[in-house]
Amino acid sequence: MAETKEQSLSNYKIPGMRGPRERNVEKPKEGKKTLGRLIGYFASERKVILFLLAVVLVVVVASVYAPRLQSDAIDSISIRDFGSLPKILITMLVIYGIHSLGTFLQSRESAILSQRVVKRMREDLFDCVVNLPVKYIDGHSHGDIMSRMTNDVENISNTVSQSLSSLFSGVLTVIGTVAMMLYLCPPLAVLSCVTVILTLVATKLLSKAMRYFFRKRQVFLGELNGTVEEMVGGYKTVVAYEKQEAVMEEFNKTSNELTRVGIVAEILGGSMGPLMNGINNIGFVIIAAFGGYFAVNGVISIGIISAFIVYAKQFGRPIDEIAQVYGQIQTAVAGAERVFALMDQPGEDKSGERNMDQAKGVITFKNVNFSYIPGQQVLHDFNLEVRAGHKIALVGATGSGKTTVVNLLMRFYDVDSGEILIDGINIKNINCSNLRENTAIVLQDTVLFADTVRNNLKYSKQNASDTEMEEAARRSNCHDMILRLKDGYDTQLSGEGYNLSQGQRQLLSIARAFLAQPKILILDEATSSVDTRTEKRIQDAMVKLMENRTSLIIAHRLSTIQDADLIVVMDQGKIIETGNHEELLRQQGRYYELYMTQFSGNAI
């Protein structure tokens, strides 16, 4: 945004040459605390969760009871008791039908639950992002912020959808299966459960490493998105300076790190399944050996051995599933840590009980000191008084602090010391929203949205009538230009208005400020991208707009501010000259040098 800010934030570099700000890896919260907070999002979905649990319970009961029926069928055949066999087989068909229907309902309810939970999380996150201070947005990679909004939330969604019901059913299946095994043959059940100890040991050993690498993978993914976002946003700059190789080198460097960490994470996550299968096979050997011994000694029947083999597989299956989704759970927890870290950022301070609806527009800067980075001061004991209805121009070299003055007036940043007053009221005591409602700003970099021209103009005043909107367009000399567009005011603009020229975009942004009818008007290089003829037309319109309205103008084109009531010349965050155009020329100081450089071509 501000030229002074860009100089002060010296660790920021051009696209493709990423600076230290993106090397800051935030410390994640503890996994248990994050998981508990994530579970908190399920509180409002109690009905869905209770129904899901009921369905899971039915499925588990069916899956646990079916092997027992299979055991009875085998025993009936072995003793040639064919009279009871049809009843057993019909009961098995009913149980398997219930199991299939329950599995379908389980998948359906899991999908509903996951989408509702993630919807709330996504809305909470977006609400947090749109209320973040400008300082936070300026100091963090935009790509990383978007990655948290998309990739991390999507990982959570996938985990809830695919893993939650598996965890529910897995735990209940293990409990039901163990209970049935103990009922049929306690000694063989105890021997079979030896594999549980091996499973717990294996999970414990792998969990810490998996959590670390999955978290690192999400961090590198955020950095990679940041690289891509910067490259696309600054593509013309990258191409103009032939920085494609540098961009590729930086991208490949981050991509290689992501690949390296991702491979380790996937290997660790994928190793759980094969390891669990090996442990389950040990369980089958135990059942075969000791089950045969018990059958020979008449302790159990052949049918029970068959049931135990099914139960052993059924006992291992949920453990396998839990192991398989453990990697997904780690990814979701890592993503949730990043999401919650962003949510926990303090929102913008908009406090203030006063309003400026009846303000005249007198602006006073008293002994203001400010720095974007501690130790690198931008404004030094800055004092300025702007009378109501006056047109004040701020001029000076890049980095002199002009835009910083605007940032502080808009409460994008807070002063380090001193105070800023409007009609004698400290702006910290004025409600921030009310302050901005009564202040219109036109930035050097135009911002238009992928919407119609009409909605872009009404962005500054949603309840404006079409008549007011068209009048604002006429006063900014863009009404005829809009009518020449394909659909006039209903023309759909592409992202950031790239289907218009830079000058047309600037005209629309100025018209948007016209429509707001603010108490205070701020123009930050507002005509920098407009040709000379259009600039003259805009200047004529601005004279009417600025009548009885306090106006601050930041301009490098001195031709645009020659009629200003007061011109403030800044250098290194200090005011070095003040006066109107003629007075400053007579002084032959810094303003005179700037003027002669622009209009006489004299070398300074």
Coordinates of C-alpha atoms in Angstrom, one line a residue:
M1 CA 0.0 0.0 0.0
A2 CA 2.1 2.9 1.2
E3 CA 5.5 3.6 -0.3
T4 CA 6.9 4.2 3.2
K5 CA 5.5 1.0 4.4
E6 CA 7.2 -0.9 1.6
Q7 CA 10.5 0.7 2.4
S8 CA 10.1 0.0 6.1
L9 CA 9.1 -3.6 5.6
S10 CA 12.5 -4.2 4.2
N11 CA 12.2 -7.9 4.2
Y12 CA 9.5 -7.8 1.5
K13 CA 10.8 -8.5 -2.0
I14 CA 9.5 -8.6 -5.5
P15 CA 7.5 -11.6 -6.6
G16 CA 9.9 -14.6 -7.1
M17 CA 12.3 -13.3 -4.4
R18 CA 10.4 -14.1 -1.3
G19 CA 11.6 -12.4 1.9
P20 CA 12.0 -13.4 5.6
R21 CA 8.3 -12.7 6.4
E22 CA 7.4 -16.0 4.8
R23 CA 10.0 -17.9 6.8
N24 CA 8.1 -17.3 10.0
V25 CA 6.7 -20.7 11.0
E26 CA 4.2 -20.2 13.8
K27 CA 4.3 -22.5 16.7
P28 CA 1.3 -24.8 16.6
K29 CA -0.9 -25.6 19.6
E30 CA -0.9 -28.9 21.3
G31 CA -2.7 -31.7 19.4
K32 CA -5.0 -32.6 22.2
K33 CA -6.1 -29.0 22.8
T34 CA -6.7 -28.5 19.1
L35 CA -8.6 -31.7 18.8
G36 CA -10.8 -30.7 21.7
R37 CA -11.5 -27.3 20.2
L38 CA -12.3 -29.0 16.9
I39 CA -14.8 -31.3 18.6
G40 CA -16.4 -28.2 20.0
Y41 CA -17.8 -27.5 16.5
F42 CA -19.9 -30.6 16.8
A43 CA -21.9 -29.3 19.7
S44 CA -24.6 -27.7 17.6
E45 CA -25.1 -31.0 15.6
R46 CA -26.3 -33.2 18.5
K47 CA -29.3 -34.6 16.7
V48 CA -27.3 -35.6 13.7
I49 CA -24.6 -37.1 15.9
L50 CA -27.1 -39.0 18.0
F51 CA -28.8 -40.4 14.9
L52 CA -25.4 -41.3 13.5
L53 CA -24.5 -43.1 16.7
A54 CA -27.7 -45.0 16.7
V55 CA -27.1 -46.1 13.1
V56 CA -23.6 -47.1 13.9
L57 CA -24.8 -49.1 16.9
V58 CA -27.2 -51.0 14.7
V59 CA -24.5 -51.7 12.1
V60 CA -22.1 -52.9 14.8
V61 CA -24.7 -55.2 16.4
A62 CA -25.4 -56.7 13.0
S63 CA -21.8 -57.2 12.2
V64 CA -21.1 -58.7 15.6
Y65 CA -24.2 -61.0 15.6
A66 CA -23.7 -62.3 12.1
P67 CA -20.6 -64.5 12.8
R68 CA -22.4 -66.1 15.7
L69 CA -25.2 -67.1 13.3
Q70 CA -22.5 -68.4 10.9
S71 CA -21.1 -70.5 13.8
D72 CA -24.5 -72.0 14.5
A73 CA -25.1 -72.8 10.9
I74 CA -21.7 -74.6 10.7
D75 CA -22.4 -76.5 13.9
S76 CA -25.9 -77.5 12.6
I77 CA -24.3 -78.9 9.4
S78 CA -21.6 -80.7 11.3
I79 CA -24.1 -82.5 13.5
R80 CA -26.5 -82.9 10.5
D81 CA -29.3 -80.9 12.2
F82 CA -30.8 -79.6 8.9
G83 CA -34.1 -78.7 10.4
S84 CA -32.9 -75.5 12.1
L85 CA -30.6 -74.5 9.2
P86 CA -33.2 -72.6 7.1
K87 CA -34.2 -70.4 10.0
I88 CA -30.6 -69.6 10.7
L89 CA -29.9 -68.7 7.1
I90 CA -33.0 -66.5 6.8
T91 CA -32.0 -64.7 10.0
M92 CA -28.5 -64.1 8.5
L93 CA -30.1 -62.6 5.3
V94 CA -32.1 -60.2 7.4
I95 CA -29.1 -59.2 9.5
Y96 CA -26.9 -58.6 6.4
G97 CA -29.8 -56.5 4.9
I98 CA -30.0 -54.4 8.0
H99 CA -26.2 -54.1 7.9
S100 CA -26.2 -52.8 4.3
L101 CA -29.0 -50.3 5.0
G102 CA -27.3 -49.1 8.1
T103 CA -24.0 -48.6 6.2
F104 CA -25.7 -46.5 3.6
L105 CA -27.3 -44.3 6.3
Q106 CA -24.0 -44.1 8.1
S107 CA -22.3 -42.7 5.0
R108 CA -25.2 -40.3 4.4
E109 CA -25.2 -38.9 7.9
S110 CA -21.4 -38.6 8.0
A111 CA -21.5 -36.5 4.9
I112 CA -24.2 -34.2 6.3
L113 CA -22.4 -33.8 9.6
S114 CA -19.1 -33.0 8.0
Q115 CA -20.5 -30.4 5.6
R116 CA -22.4 -28.6 8.4
V117 CA -19.4 -28.6 10.7
V118 CA -17.0 -27.4 8.1
K119 CA -19.6 -24.8 6.9
R120 CA -19.6 -23.2 10.4
M121 CA -15.8 -23.4 10.6
R122 CA -15.4 -21.8 7.1
E123 CA -17.8 -19.0 8.0
D124 CA -16.0 -18.4 11.4
L125 CA -12.7 -18.3 9.6
F126 CA -13.9 -15.9 6.9
D127 CA -15.5 -13.7 9.5
C128 CA -12.1 -13.6 11.2
V129 CA -10.2 -12.8 8.0
V130 CA -12.4 -9.9 6.9
N131 CA -12.0 -8.4 10.4
L132 CA -8.3 -8.7 10.6
P133 CA -6.2 -5.6 11.0
V134 CA -4.6 -4.2 7.8
K135 CA -1.3 -4.6 9.6
Y136 CA -1.7 -8.4 9.8
I137 CA -2.7 -8.7 6.1
D138 CA 0.2 -6.6 5.1
G139 CA 2.7 -8.6 7.1
H140 CA 1.6 -12.2 6.0
S141 CA 1.6 -14.1 2.8
H142 CA -1.8 -13.8 1.1
G143 CA -1.3 -17.2 -0.4
D144 CA -0.8 -18.8 3.0
I145 CA -3.9 -17.1 4.3
M146 CA -5.9 -18.4 1.4
S147 CA -4.4 -21.9 1.9
R148 CA -5.8 -22.0 5.4
M149 CA -9.2 -21.0 4.0
T150 CA -9.2 -23.7 1.3
N151 CA -6.7 -26.5 1.7
D152 CA -6.7 -26.8 5.5
V153 CA -10.5 -26.5 5.9
E154 CA -11.0 -29.0 3.0
N155 CA -8.7 -31.5 4.8
I156 CA -10.8 -31.1 7.9
S157 CA -13.9 -31.7 5.9
N158 CA -12.5 -34.9 4.3
T159 CA -11.4 -36.2 7.6
V160 CA -14.8 -35.6 9.3
S161 CA -16.6 -37.2 6.3
Q162 CA -14.4 -40.2 5.9
S163 CA -13.0 -40.9 9.4
L164 CA -15.6 -39.8 12.0
S165 CA -18.0 -42.7 11.4
S166 CA -15.1 -45.1 11.1
L167 CA -13.9 -44.1 14.5
F168 CA -17.4 -44.5 16.0
S169 CA -18.0 -47.9 14.4
G170 CA -14.4 -49.0 15.0
V171 CA -14.6 -48.4 18.8
L172 CA -18.0 -50.0 19.1
T173 CA -17.0 -53.0 16.9
V174 CA -13.9 -53.7 19.0
I175 CA -16.0 -53.6 22.2
G176 CA -18.7 -55.8 20.7
T177 CA -16.3 -58.2 19.2
V178 CA -14.3 -58.6 22.3
A179 CA -17.5 -59.1 24.4
M180 CA -18.7 -61.9 22.0
M181 CA -15.3 -63.6 22.0
L182 CA -15.2 -63.6 25.8
Y183 CA -18.7 -65.1 25.8
L184 CA -17.8 -67.9 23.4
C185 CA -14.4 -68.8 24.8
P186 CA -12.7 -66.6 27.4
P187 CA -9.2 -68.2 27.2
L188 CA -9.0 -68.0 23.4
A189 CA -10.4 -64.4 23.5
V190 CA -7.6 -63.4 25.9
L191 CA -5.0 -65.0 23.7
S192 CA -6.4 -63.2 20.7
C193 CA -6.3 -59.8 22.4
V194 CA -2.5 -60.1 22.7
T195 CA -2.4 -58.3 19.3
V196 CA -4.1 -55.3 20.9
I197 CA -0.9 -54.6 22.9
L198 CA 1.2 -54.8 19.8
T199 CA -1.2 -52.5 18.0
L200 CA -1.0 -49.9 20.8
V201 CA 2.8 -50.0 20.9
A202 CA 3.1 -49.6 17.1
T203 CA 0.6 -46.7 17.1
K204 CA 2.4 -44.9 19.9
L205 CA 5.8 -45.1 18.2
L206 CA 4.5 -43.8 14.9
S207 CA 2.1 -41.1 16.1
K208 CA 4.7 -38.5 17.2
A209 CA 6.6 -38.6 14.0
M210 CA 3.4 -38.6 11.9
R211 CA 2.1 -35.5 13.7
Y212 CA 5.4 -33.6 13.1
F213 CA 5.6 -34.4 9.4
F214 CA 2.0 -33.8 8.6
R215 CA 2.2 -30.4 10.3
K216 CA 5.3 -29.5 8.4
R217 CA 3.6 -30.5 5.1
Q218 CA 0.8 -28.1 5.7
V219 CA 3.3 -25.3 6.4
F220 CA 5.2 -25.9 3.2
L221 CA 1.9 -26.2 1.3
G222 CA 1.0 -22.7 2.6
E223 CA 4.4 -21.3 1.5
L224 CA 3.9 -22.9 -1.9
N225 CA 0.5 -21.3 -2.4
G226 CA 2.1 -18.0 -1.3
T227 CA 4.7 -18.3 -4.0
V228 CA 2.1 -19.1 -6.7
E229 CA -0.2 -16.2 -5.5
E230 CA 2.6 -13.7 -5.6
M231 CA 3.8 -14.9 -9.0
V232 CA 0.4 -14.7 -10.6
G233 CA -0.4 -11.3 -9.0
G234 CA 2.9 -9.9 -10.1
Y235 CA 3.3 -11.8 -13.4
K236 CA 3.9 -8.7 -15.5
T237 CA 6.7 -7.6 -13.2
V238 CA 8.2 -11.1 -13.2
V239 CA 8.2 -11.2 -17.0
A240 CA 9.4 -7.6 -17.4
Y241 CA 12.4 -8.2 -15.2
E242 CA 13.1 -11.6 -16.6
K243 CA 12.7 -13.2 -13.2
Q244 CA 11.2 -16.4 -14.5
E245 CA 14.2 -18.4 -13.6
A246 CA 14.4 -16.9 -10.1
V247 CA 10.7 -17.6 -9.6
M248 CA 11.1 -21.2 -10.8
E249 CA 14.1 -21.7 -8.5
E250 CA 12.2 -20.4 -5.5
F251 CA 9.1 -22.5 -6.4
N252 CA 11.2 -25.6 -6.9
K253 CA 13.0 -25.1 -3.6
T254 CA 9.7 -24.9 -1.7
S255 CA 8.2 -27.7 -3.8
N256 CA 11.2 -29.9 -3.1
E257 CA 10.8 -29.4 0.6
L258 CA 7.1 -30.1 0.3
T259 CA 7.8 -33.3 -1.6
R260 CA 10.5 -34.4 0.8
V261 CA 8.3 -33.9 3.9
G262 CA 5.2 -35.2 2.0
I263 CA 6.9 -38.4 1.1
V264 CA 8.0 -39.1 4.7
A265 CA 4.5 -38.2 6.0
E266 CA 2.8 -40.5 3.5
I267 CA 5.3 -43.3 4.2
L268 CA 4.6 -43.0 7.9
G269 CA 0.9 -42.8 7.3
G270 CA 0.9 -45.7 4.9
S271 CA 3.0 -47.9 7.1
M272 CA 0.3 -48.2 9.6
G273 CA -1.9 -50.3 7.4
P274 CA 0.7 -53.0 6.5
L275 CA 1.9 -53.1 10.1
M276 CA -1.6 -53.7 11.4
N277 CA -2.1 -56.4 8.8
G278 CA 1.0 -58.1 10.0
I279 CA -0.2 -57.9 13.6
N280 CA -3.6 -59.4 12.5
N281 CA -1.9 -62.3 10.8
I282 CA -0.2 -63.1 14.1
G283 CA -3.7 -63.2 15.6
F284 CA -4.9 -65.7 13.0
V285 CA -1.9 -68.0 13.9
I286 CA -2.8 -67.8 17.6
I287 CA -6.5 -68.7 16.8
A288 CA -5.5 -71.6 14.5
A289 CA -3.1 -73.1 17.0
F290 CA -4.9 -72.7 20.3
G291 CA -8.4 -73.0 18.7
G292 CA -7.5 -76.3 17.3
Y293 CA -6.2 -77.4 20.7
F294 CA -9.4 -76.4 22.5
A295 CA -11.5 -78.1 19.8
V296 CA -9.6 -81.4 20.1
N297 CA -10.1 -81.3 23.9
G298 CA -13.9 -80.5 23.5
V299 CA -13.7 -77.0 25.0
I300 CA -15.2 -75.4 21.8
S301 CA -16.9 -76.5 18.6
I302 CA -15.7 -76.2 15.1
G303 CA -18.3 -73.5 14.5
I304 CA -16.8 -71.4 17.3
I305 CA -13.4 -71.6 15.7
S306 CA -14.9 -70.4 12.4
A307 CA -16.6 -67.5 14.3
F308 CA -13.3 -66.6 16.1
I309 CA -11.5 -66.4 12.7
V310 CA -14.2 -64.0 11.5
Y311 CA -14.1 -62.1 14.8
A312 CA -10.4 -61.8 14.7
K313 CA -10.6 -60.3 11.2
Q314 CA -13.5 -58.1 12.3
F315 CA -11.5 -57.2 15.4
G316 CA -8.5 -56.2 13.3
R317 CA -10.5 -54.4 10.6
P318 CA -11.6 -51.4 12.7
I319 CA -8.1 -51.1 14.1
D320 CA -6.8 -51.2 10.5
E321 CA -9.3 -48.5 9.5
I322 CA -8.3 -46.3 12.5
A323 CA -4.7 -46.8 11.6
Q324 CA -5.4 -45.9 8.0
V325 CA -7.3 -42.7 8.9
Y326 CA -4.7 -41.8 11.5
G327 CA -2.7 -40.0 8.9
Q328 CA -5.8 -38.1 7.8
I329 CA -6.6 -37.2 11.4
Q330 CA -3.0 -35.9 11.8
T331 CA -3.5 -33.8 8.6
A332 CA -6.8 -32.5 9.9
V333 CA -5.3 -31.6 13.3
A334 CA -2.4 -29.9 11.7
G335 CA -4.8 -28.0 9.4
A336 CA -7.0 -27.1 12.4
E337 CA -4.0 -25.8 14.3
R338 CA -3.3 -23.4 11.4
V339 CA -7.0 -22.4 11.1
F340 CA -7.3 -21.8 14.8
A341 CA -4.1 -19.9 14.9
L342 CA -5.6 -17.5 12.3
M343 CA -8.9 -17.4 14.2
D344 CA -7.1 -16.5 17.4
Q345 CA -5.6 -13.4 15.8
P346 CA -7.1 -10.3 17.5
G347 CA -9.6 -8.5 15.3
E348 CA -9.3 -4.9 14.3
D349 CA -10.0 -2.5 17.1
K350 CA -13.1 -0.6 16.0
S351 CA -13.9 0.7 19.4
G352 CA -15.1 4.3 20.0
E353 CA -18.4 5.7 21.2
R354 CA -18.3 9.0 19.3
N355 CA -19.4 9.5 15.7
M356 CA -18.6 12.1 13.1
D357 CA -22.0 12.3 11.3
Q358 CA -22.2 16.0 12.1
A359 CA -18.5 16.7 11.8
K360 CA -17.2 19.7 9.9
G361 CA -14.0 17.9 8.9
V362 CA -11.2 19.7 10.9
I363 CA -8.2 17.3 11.0
T364 CA -5.4 17.8 13.4
F365 CA -2.2 15.7 13.8
K366 CA -0.4 16.4 17.1
N367 CA 3.1 15.2 17.7
V368 CA 2.5 12.0 15.8
N369 CA 5.3 9.4 15.8
F370 CA 4.9 6.1 14.0
S371 CA 6.9 3.1 12.7
Y372 CA 5.7 0.0 10.8
I373 CA 8.7 -1.9 12.3
P374 CA 10.0 -1.0 15.8
G375 CA 13.2 0.9 15.5
Q376 CA 12.5 2.1 11.9
Q377 CA 10.5 5.3 12.5
V378 CA 8.5 6.6 9.5
L379 CA 6.9 9.7 11.0
H380 CA 8.8 12.0 13.4
D381 CA 6.9 14.4 15.6
F382 CA 4.4 15.1 12.8
N383 CA 2.1 18.1 13.3
L384 CA -0.5 19.3 10.8
E385 CA -3.9 21.1 11.0
V386 CA -6.3 20.8 8.1
R387 CA -9.2 23.3 8.1
A388 CA -12.7 22.2 7.3
G389 CA -13.5 22.3 3.6
H390 CA -9.9 22.9 2.6
K391 CA -7.9 21.0 0.0
I392 CA -4.6 19.8 1.3
A393 CA -1.9 18.3 -0.9
L394 CA 0.9 16.0 0.4
V395 CA 3.9 15.9 -1.8
G396 CA 7.4 14.5 -1.5
A397 CA 9.7 11.8 -2.6
T398 CA 8.8 8.1 -2.4
G399 CA 9.2 7.0 1.2
S400 CA 8.6 10.4 2.7
G401 CA 5.6 9.2 4.7
K402 CA 2.7 10.6 2.6
T403 CA 0.6 7.5 2.4
T404 CA 1.4 6.7 6.0
V405 CA -0.5 9.8 7.0
V406 CA -3.6 8.5 5.3
N407 CA -3.2 5.0 6.8
L408 CA -3.2 6.5 10.3
L409 CA -6.1 8.8 9.5
M410 CA -8.2 5.8 8.3
R411 CA -7.1 3.8 11.5
F412 CA -5.5 1.1 9.3
Y413 CA -2.6 1.5 11.8
D414 CA -2.4 3.1 15.3
V415 CA 0.1 5.8 16.1
D416 CA 3.0 5.0 18.4
S417 CA 2.6 8.3 20.2
G418 CA 0.7 11.6 19.7
E419 CA -2.9 11.9 18.5
I420 CA -5.0 12.5 15.5
L421 CA -8.2 14.6 16.0
I422 CA -11.3 15.3 14.0
D423 CA -13.2 18.3 15.2
G424 CA -11.2 18.0 18.4
I425 CA -12.1 14.4 19.0
N426 CA -9.4 11.8 19.1
I427 CA -10.1 9.3 16.3
K428 CA -9.5 6.4 18.8
N429 CA -12.7 7.6 20.4
I430 CA -14.6 7.7 17.1
N431 CA -16.3 4.4 16.1
C432 CA -14.0 3.0 13.4
S433 CA -16.9 2.0 11.1
N434 CA -18.5 5.4 11.4
L435 CA -15.1 7.1 10.6
R436 CA -14.8 5.1 7.4
E437 CA -18.4 5.6 6.4
N438 CA -17.7 9.4 6.4
T439 CA -14.4 9.0 4.6
A440 CA -13.9 8.1 1.0
I441 CA -10.5 7.0 -0.3
V442 CA -9.3 6.4 -3.9
L443 CA -6.1 4.4 -4.0
Q444 CA -3.4 4.4 -6.6
D445 CA -4.0 0.7 -7.1
T446 CA -7.6 0.5 -8.2
V447 CA -9.7 -2.3 -6.6
L448 CA -12.8 -3.5 -8.6
F449 CA -14.7 -6.8 -8.0
A450 CA -15.9 -9.5 -10.3
D451 CA -19.4 -8.0 -10.4
T452 CA -21.4 -5.5 -12.5
V453 CA -20.4 -1.9 -13.0
R454 CA -23.5 -1.0 -11.1
N455 CA -22.6 -3.0 -8.0
N456 CA -19.0 -1.8 -8.1
L457 CA -20.2 1.8 -8.0
K458 CA -22.7 1.1 -5.2
Y459 CA -20.0 -0.6 -3.1
S460 CA -19.5 2.7 -1.3
K461 CA -23.2 3.3 -0.7
Q462 CA -25.4 0.2 -1.0
N463 CA -28.7 2.0 -0.6
A464 CA -27.9 4.6 -3.3
S465 CA -30.6 5.0 -6.1
D466 CA -29.7 4.5 -9.7
T467 CA -30.2 8.3 -10.2
E468 CA -27.6 9.1 -7.5
M469 CA -25.3 6.5 -9.0
E470 CA -25.6 7.9 -12.6
E471 CA -25.1 11.5 -11.3
A472 CA -21.9 10.4 -9.5
A473 CA -20.8 8.8 -12.8
R474 CA -21.5 12.0 -14.7
R475 CA -19.6 14.2 -12.2
S476 CA -16.6 11.9 -12.6
N477 CA -16.9 12.0 -16.4
C478 CA -17.3 8.2 -16.8
H479 CA -21.1 8.0 -17.5
D480 CA -20.6 8.1 -21.3
M481 CA -17.8 5.6 -21.0
I482 CA -20.0 3.2 -19.1
L483 CA -22.8 3.5 -21.6
R484 CA -20.4 2.5 -24.4
L485 CA -19.7 -0.8 -22.6
K486 CA -21.6 -3.9 -23.9
D487 CA -24.3 -3.9 -21.2
G488 CA -23.8 -0.4 -19.8
Y489 CA -24.1 -0.3 -16.0
D490 CA -24.9 -4.0 -16.0
T491 CA -21.6 -5.0 -17.7
Q492 CA -20.0 -7.8 -15.9
L493 CA -16.4 -7.0 -14.9
S494 CA -13.8 -9.8 -14.7
G495 CA -11.6 -10.3 -11.7
E496 CA -10.2 -6.9 -10.6
G497 CA -11.8 -5.3 -13.7
Y498 CA -9.1 -6.5 -16.1
N499 CA -11.5 -6.3 -19.0
L500 CA -11.2 -2.5 -18.7
S501 CA -8.2 -0.3 -19.3
Q502 CA -6.3 1.1 -16.3
G503 CA -7.7 4.5 -16.9
Q504 CA -11.3 3.2 -17.0
R505 CA -10.8 1.3 -13.8
Q506 CA -9.5 4.5 -12.1
L507 CA -12.5 6.5 -13.3
L508 CA -14.9 3.9 -11.9
S509 CA -13.1 4.0 -8.5
I510 CA -13.3 7.8 -8.5
A511 CA -17.0 7.6 -9.3
R512 CA -17.5 5.2 -6.4
A513 CA -15.9 7.9 -4.1
F514 CA -18.3 10.5 -5.6
L515 CA -21.3 8.4 -4.7
A516 CA -20.2 8.0 -1.1
Q517 CA -20.5 11.8 -0.6
P518 CA -18.0 11.7 2.3
K519 CA -17.1 14.3 4.9
I520 CA -13.5 13.7 4.2
L521 CA -12.0 12.8 0.8
I522 CA -8.7 11.1 0.3
L523 CA -7.0 10.8 -3.1
D524 CA -3.9 8.7 -3.1
E525 CA -2.3 9.2 -6.5
A526 CA -5.9 9.0 -7.8
T527 CA -5.0 10.2 -11.3
S528 CA -1.7 8.5 -11.7
S529 CA -3.0 6.0 -14.3
V530 CA -5.2 8.5 -16.3
D531 CA -4.1 10.2 -19.5
T532 CA -3.7 14.0 -19.6
R533 CA -7.0 14.8 -21.3
T534 CA -9.0 12.5 -18.9
E535 CA -7.1 14.0 -16.0
K536 CA -8.2 17.5 -16.9
R537 CA -11.9 16.3 -17.0
I538 CA -11.5 14.7 -13.6
Q539 CA -9.9 17.8 -12.1
D540 CA -12.9 19.9 -13.3
A541 CA -15.3 17.4 -11.6
M542 CA -13.2 17.3 -8.4
V543 CA -13.5 21.0 -7.9
K544 CA -17.3 20.5 -7.5
L545 CA -16.8 17.4 -5.4
M546 CA -14.4 19.1 -3.0
E547 CA -16.6 22.1 -2.3
N548 CA -17.2 22.3 1.5
R549 CA -15.4 19.0 1.9
T550 CA -12.1 18.4 3.6
S551 CA -9.8 16.8 1.1
L552 CA -6.3 15.2 1.3
I553 CA -4.5 14.6 -1.9
I554 CA -1.3 12.6 -2.4
A555 CA 0.2 13.3 -5.8
H556 CA 3.4 13.1 -7.7
R557 CA 1.9 15.1 -10.6
L558 CA 2.2 18.6 -9.2
S559 CA -0.2 19.8 -12.0
T560 CA -3.1 18.2 -10.1
I561 CA -2.6 20.1 -6.8
Q562 CA -1.6 23.6 -7.9
D563 CA -5.0 25.0 -6.7
A564 CA -4.7 23.3 -3.3
D565 CA -5.3 25.6 -0.3
L566 CA -2.2 24.2 1.3
I567 CA 0.6 22.1 0.0
V568 CA 2.6 20.1 2.5
V569 CA 6.1 19.0 1.4
M570 CA 7.4 16.0 3.3
D571 CA 10.8 14.4 3.6
Q572 CA 11.9 11.5 5.8
G573 CA 8.6 11.6 7.7
K574 CA 8.8 15.3 8.5
I575 CA 7.2 18.4 7.2
I576 CA 9.9 20.6 5.6
E577 CA 7.7 23.2 3.7
T578 CA 4.1 24.4 3.7
G579 CA 2.3 27.0 1.6
N580 CA 0.3 27.4 -1.5
H581 CA 1.7 26.8 -5.0
E582 CA 3.0 30.4 -5.6
E583 CA 4.4 30.8 -2.1
L584 CA 6.4 27.5 -2.4
L585 CA 7.8 28.4 -5.8
R586 CA 9.0 31.8 -4.4
Q587 CA 10.8 30.0 -1.6
Q588 CA 12.7 28.0 -4.2
G589 CA 13.0 25.1 -1.7
R590 CA 12.2 21.4 -2.1
Y591 CA 8.9 22.0 -3.8
Y592 CA 10.5 24.3 -6.3
E593 CA 13.0 21.5 -7.1
L594 CA 10.2 19.0 -7.6
Y595 CA 8.3 21.4 -9.8
M596 CA 11.3 22.3 -12.0
T597 CA 12.1 18.6 -12.4
Q598 CA 8.7 17.9 -13.7
F599 CA 8.0 20.9 -15.8
S600 CA 11.4 22.3 -16.8
G601 CA 13.4 19.1 -17.1
N602 CA 16.2 20.6 -15.0
A603 CA 18.5 18.2 -13.3
I604 CA 18.6 18.6 -9.5

